[in-house]
Amino acid sequence: MNKKSIIFIVIAIILAIVGFTSTNTSKQTDVISKAVYVEDGKVLPENEGKIVIVPGKLEAVTPLVDEITGVELPGVIAKRTVERYEKVQNSDEDNGIYYTLEWKNTILGKDNEFSDVVSSSLIAEAKIGEFTIDNNALHHVAVGKPFTDFDYQVVSQRGYTVHPTTSVTYISKMDFMPAGKQDYNSTMQYNGKKVYYMDYENMPRISYVTQRDESGEYTFIGKQQNGKIMYDKDLGMQAAFDGLQNPTELAERVESGGMIGAYVAWALAAFFVLLAVLSMRKKKEN
């Protein structure tokens, strides 16, 4: 058995263990069965310090605004992605070492004027019924819907230009945004002028994704503390679920989610076992 096969088998064993662990949702379902179900969203003194399940309409107390760009976003949570047009070293037999410019999702360095613009989650103060929501709990609200509805006047006042593409809409402080990978020394014509791609090195572009569920209906589980639903990592489960769930529905969802996670882990484990077998066969043939 070669070294590569051993690594594949170890990974497969770890994934198999993860799969079996995922099926054990008894702790989470026990937490759900003992939690206080607050269907009307009322903050009651007798529930202070207890685990509560609160379904309802998730609403922003204040608008969700990116203070850097001025962009106002729907919902209570969004993700800002910042990419930089980076110089990348390449090499091949024909050309040797050469350089290209490519968009990379990296944190910008401190050596340029855009160092304050980094990829980050954006969160507004939010509530369900009478409860406000802990930011750590809000991080469990799924995001994934590309944001395209920019207010051109607002972003223009901040010095940004909107750049729609087929899949993502970006804003940047560039009038012209390079489309993708380009040779470092290449040029193109833009508005009747020759444009050097190298002039755009390290320039950033920004995009956003917002809440995946447009209905705004969620169910939160966490500890009631001073009128707030607090995320409790000791519960061993996420704090936010799409849709309005009663305790029975929530328990069923947790159990089904555990099984899905197990199936995925077991499928990956089988894949790595197959890689190990193929690696051993290849060694024998050689």
PDB file of C-alpha atoms in Angstrom, residues 126-257:
ATOM      1  CA  ALA A 126     -33.339  42.812  13.553  1.00  0.00           C
ATOM      2  CA  LYS A 127     -36.387  41.538  15.405  1.00  0.00           C
ATOM      3  CA  ILE A 128     -39.070  38.841  15.389  1.00  0.00           C
ATOM      4  CA  GLY A 129     -42.175  39.932  17.239  1.00  0.00           C
ATOM      5  CA  GLU A 130     -40.980  41.566  20.457  1.00  0.00           C
ATOM      6  CA  PHE A 131     -37.592  39.824  20.322  1.00  0.00           C
ATOM      7  CA  THR A 132     -34.414  41.351  18.964  1.00  0.00           C
ATOM      8  CA  ILE A 133     -31.913  38.888  17.503  1.00  0.00           C
ATOM      9  CA  ASP A 134     -28.297  38.345  18.516  1.00  0.00           C
ATOM     10  CA  ASN A 135     -25.870  38.994  15.629  1.00  0.00           C
ATOM     11  CA  ASN A 136     -24.312  35.551  16.106  1.00  0.00           C
ATOM     12  CA  ALA A 137     -27.757  34.031  15.552  1.00  0.00           C
ATOM     13  CA  LEU A 138     -28.345  36.200  12.475  1.00  0.00           C
ATOM     14  CA  HIS A 139     -25.199  34.729  10.911  1.00  0.00           C
ATOM     15  CA  HIS A 140     -27.227  31.517  10.517  1.00  0.00           C
ATOM     16  CA  VAL A 141     -29.703  33.166   8.146  1.00  0.00           C
ATOM     17  CA  ALA A 142     -28.817  31.830   4.683  1.00  0.00           C
ATOM     18  CA  VAL A 143     -27.655  34.285   2.020  1.00  0.00           C
ATOM     19  CA  GLY A 144     -27.192  33.535  -1.654  1.00  0.00           C
ATOM     20  CA  LYS A 145     -29.350  35.817  -3.791  1.00  0.00           C
ATOM     21  CA  PRO A 146     -27.212  38.091  -6.032  1.00  0.00           C
ATOM     22  CA  PHE A 147     -28.066  41.759  -5.513  1.00  0.00           C
ATOM     23  CA  THR A 148     -28.641  43.794  -8.680  1.00  0.00           C
ATOM     24  CA  ASP A 149     -30.973  46.640  -7.685  1.00  0.00           C
ATOM     25  CA  PHE A 150     -28.370  49.370  -7.178  1.00  0.00           C
ATOM     26  CA  ASP A 151     -29.375  53.012  -6.806  1.00  0.00           C
ATOM     27  CA  TYR A 152     -27.131  54.488  -9.485  1.00  0.00           C
ATOM     28  CA  GLN A 153     -27.332  57.998  -8.020  1.00  0.00           C
ATOM     29  CA  VAL A 154     -26.259  56.888  -4.524  1.00  0.00           C
ATOM     30  CA  VAL A 155     -23.291  54.805  -5.679  1.00  0.00           C
ATOM     31  CA  SER A 156     -22.254  57.573  -8.086  1.00  0.00           C
ATOM     32  CA  GLN A 157     -22.116  60.055  -5.208  1.00  0.00           C
ATOM     33  CA  ARG A 158     -19.635  57.717  -3.489  1.00  0.00           C
ATOM     34  CA  GLY A 159     -17.508  57.558  -6.640  1.00  0.00           C
ATOM     35  CA  TYR A 160     -18.614  54.098  -7.784  1.00  0.00           C
ATOM     36  CA  THR A 161     -19.801  52.877 -11.177  1.00  0.00           C
ATOM     37  CA  VAL A 162     -22.239  49.977 -11.672  1.00  0.00           C
ATOM     38  CA  HIS A 163     -21.021  47.145 -13.927  1.00  0.00           C
ATOM     39  CA  PRO A 164     -23.723  44.556 -14.778  1.00  0.00           C
ATOM     40  CA  THR A 165     -22.593  41.167 -16.125  1.00  0.00           C
ATOM     41  CA  THR A 166     -24.583  38.095 -17.128  1.00  0.00           C
ATOM     42  CA  SER A 167     -24.435  36.565 -13.636  1.00  0.00           C
ATOM     43  CA  VAL A 168     -23.250  39.230 -11.160  1.00  0.00           C
ATOM     44  CA  THR A 169     -23.594  42.998 -10.869  1.00  0.00           C
ATOM     45  CA  TYR A 170     -20.490  44.755  -9.555  1.00  0.00           C
ATOM     46  CA  ILE A 171     -19.641  48.259  -8.450  1.00  0.00           C
ATOM     47  CA  SER A 172     -16.161  49.704  -8.645  1.00  0.00           C
ATOM     48  CA  LYS A 173     -14.296  52.991  -8.866  1.00  0.00           C
ATOM     49  CA  MET A 174     -13.313  52.129 -12.423  1.00  0.00           C
ATOM     50  CA  ASP A 175     -15.174  53.476 -15.450  1.00  0.00           C
ATOM     51  CA  PHE A 176     -13.928  50.411 -17.312  1.00  0.00           C
ATOM     52  CA  MET A 177     -13.882  47.033 -15.532  1.00  0.00           C
ATOM     53  CA  PRO A 178     -11.679  44.298 -17.085  1.00  0.00           C
ATOM     54  CA  ALA A 179     -13.796  41.253 -17.856  1.00  0.00           C
ATOM     55  CA  GLY A 180     -11.385  38.574 -16.684  1.00  0.00           C
ATOM     56  CA  LYS A 181      -7.969  37.017 -17.193  1.00  0.00           C
ATOM     57  CA  GLN A 182      -5.705  39.121 -19.408  1.00  0.00           C
ATOM     58  CA  ASP A 183      -2.047  39.141 -20.350  1.00  0.00           C
ATOM     59  CA  TYR A 184      -0.276  41.638 -18.075  1.00  0.00           C
ATOM     60  CA  ASN A 185       1.088  43.720 -20.957  1.00  0.00           C
ATOM     61  CA  SER A 186      -2.014  43.585 -23.168  1.00  0.00           C
ATOM     62  CA  THR A 187      -4.161  46.529 -24.212  1.00  0.00           C
ATOM     63  CA  MET A 188      -7.604  47.215 -25.657  1.00  0.00           C
ATOM     64  CA  GLN A 189      -9.608  50.104 -27.091  1.00  0.00           C
ATOM     65  CA  TYR A 190     -12.162  51.724 -24.754  1.00  0.00           C
ATOM     66  CA  ASN A 191     -14.074  54.890 -25.713  1.00  0.00           C
ATOM     67  CA  GLY A 192     -11.584  55.508 -28.497  1.00  0.00           C
ATOM     68  CA  LYS A 193      -8.555  55.273 -26.206  1.00  0.00           C
ATOM     69  CA  LYS A 194      -5.949  52.588 -25.692  1.00  0.00           C
ATOM     70  CA  VAL A 195      -6.386  50.944 -22.289  1.00  0.00           C
ATOM     71  CA  TYR A 196      -3.488  49.185 -20.539  1.00  0.00           C
ATOM     72  CA  TYR A 197      -4.712  46.360 -18.317  1.00  0.00           C
ATOM     73  CA  MET A 198      -1.705  46.789 -16.026  1.00  0.00           C
ATOM     74  CA  ASP A 199      -3.127  50.195 -15.031  1.00  0.00           C
ATOM     75  CA  TYR A 200      -5.931  48.329 -13.223  1.00  0.00           C
ATOM     76  CA  GLU A 201      -3.656  46.133 -11.119  1.00  0.00           C
ATOM     77  CA  ASN A 202      -4.898  45.836  -7.491  1.00  0.00           C
ATOM     78  CA  MET A 203      -8.126  47.701  -8.267  1.00  0.00           C
ATOM     79  CA  PRO A 204     -11.151  46.198  -6.477  1.00  0.00           C
ATOM     80  CA  ARG A 205     -14.671  45.363  -7.543  1.00  0.00           C
ATOM     81  CA  ILE A 206     -17.550  44.738  -5.132  1.00  0.00           C
ATOM     82  CA  SER A 207     -20.640  42.530  -5.298  1.00  0.00           C
ATOM     83  CA  TYR A 208     -23.335  41.517  -2.807  1.00  0.00           C
ATOM     84  CA  VAL A 209     -25.544  38.547  -2.049  1.00  0.00           C
ATOM     85  CA  THR A 210     -28.597  38.973   0.158  1.00  0.00           C
ATOM     86  CA  GLN A 211     -31.047  36.783   2.072  1.00  0.00           C
ATOM     87  CA  ARG A 212     -31.990  33.678   0.133  1.00  0.00           C
ATOM     88  CA  ASP A 213     -35.536  33.535   1.528  1.00  0.00           C
ATOM     89  CA  GLU A 214     -37.499  36.534   0.249  1.00  0.00           C
ATOM     90  CA  SER A 215     -40.555  35.836   2.436  1.00  0.00           C
ATOM     91  CA  GLY A 216     -38.699  36.892   5.587  1.00  0.00           C
ATOM     92  CA  GLU A 217     -40.368  34.088   7.571  1.00  0.00           C
ATOM     93  CA  TYR A 218     -37.979  32.285   9.895  1.00  0.00           C
ATOM     94  CA  THR A 219     -37.857  30.228  13.062  1.00  0.00           C
ATOM     95  CA  PHE A 220     -35.159  30.975  15.635  1.00  0.00           C
ATOM     96  CA  ILE A 221     -34.023  28.850  18.552  1.00  0.00           C
ATOM     97  CA  GLY A 222     -31.812  30.227  21.283  1.00  0.00           C
ATOM     98  CA  LYS A 223     -31.637  31.513  24.830  1.00  0.00           C
ATOM     99  CA  GLN A 224     -33.936  34.371  25.860  1.00  0.00           C
ATOM    100  CA  GLN A 225     -31.823  37.068  27.490  1.00  0.00           C
ATOM    101  CA  ASN A 226     -33.030  40.606  28.155  1.00  0.00           C
ATOM    102  CA  GLY A 227     -35.568  40.477  25.335  1.00  0.00           C
ATOM    103  CA  LYS A 228     -33.067  39.049  22.863  1.00  0.00           C
ATOM    104  CA  ILE A 229     -32.694  35.614  21.272  1.00  0.00           C
ATOM    105  CA  MET A 230     -29.066  34.650  21.876  1.00  0.00           C
ATOM    106  CA  TYR A 231     -27.200  32.015  19.888  1.00  0.00           C
ATOM    107  CA  ASP A 232     -26.072  29.191  22.186  1.00  0.00           C
ATOM    108  CA  LYS A 233     -23.359  27.003  20.636  1.00  0.00           C
ATOM    109  CA  ASP A 234     -23.867  24.411  23.381  1.00  0.00           C
ATOM    110  CA  LEU A 235     -27.187  23.489  21.755  1.00  0.00           C
ATOM    111  CA  GLY A 236     -25.217  21.867  18.949  1.00  0.00           C
ATOM    112  CA  MET A 237     -27.466  23.238  16.217  1.00  0.00           C
ATOM    113  CA  GLN A 238     -28.006  26.273  14.019  1.00  0.00           C
ATOM    114  CA  ALA A 239     -30.046  29.178  15.352  1.00  0.00           C
ATOM    115  CA  ALA A 240     -32.111  30.075  12.261  1.00  0.00           C
ATOM    116  CA  PHE A 241     -34.345  28.008   9.980  1.00  0.00           C
ATOM    117  CA  ASP A 242     -36.234  29.120   6.876  1.00  0.00           C
ATOM    118  CA  GLY A 243     -40.022  29.161   7.272  1.00  0.00           C
ATOM    119  CA  LEU A 244     -42.370  28.991  10.236  1.00  0.00           C
ATOM    120  CA  GLN A 245     -41.722  25.793  12.209  1.00  0.00           C
ATOM    121  CA  ASN A 246     -43.448  24.401  15.278  1.00  0.00           C
ATOM    122  CA  PRO A 247     -41.362  22.127  17.582  1.00  0.00           C
ATOM    123  CA  THR A 248     -42.477  18.914  15.843  1.00  0.00           C
ATOM    124  CA  GLU A 249     -41.651  20.284  12.385  1.00  0.00           C
ATOM    125  CA  LEU A 250     -38.336  21.656  13.623  1.00  0.00           C
ATOM    126  CA  ALA A 251     -37.318  18.297  15.101  1.00  0.00           C
ATOM    127  CA  GLU A 252     -38.208  16.517  11.847  1.00  0.00           C
ATOM    128  CA  ARG A 253     -36.158  19.032   9.877  1.00  0.00           C
ATOM    129  CA  VAL A 254     -33.125  18.581  12.118  1.00  0.00           C
ATOM    130  CA  GLU A 255     -33.365  14.791  11.793  1.00  0.00           C
ATOM    131  CA  SER A 256     -33.678  14.904   7.995  1.00  0.00           C
ATOM    132  CA  GLY A 257     -30.803  17.372   7.778  1.00  0.00           C
TER     133      GLY A 257
END
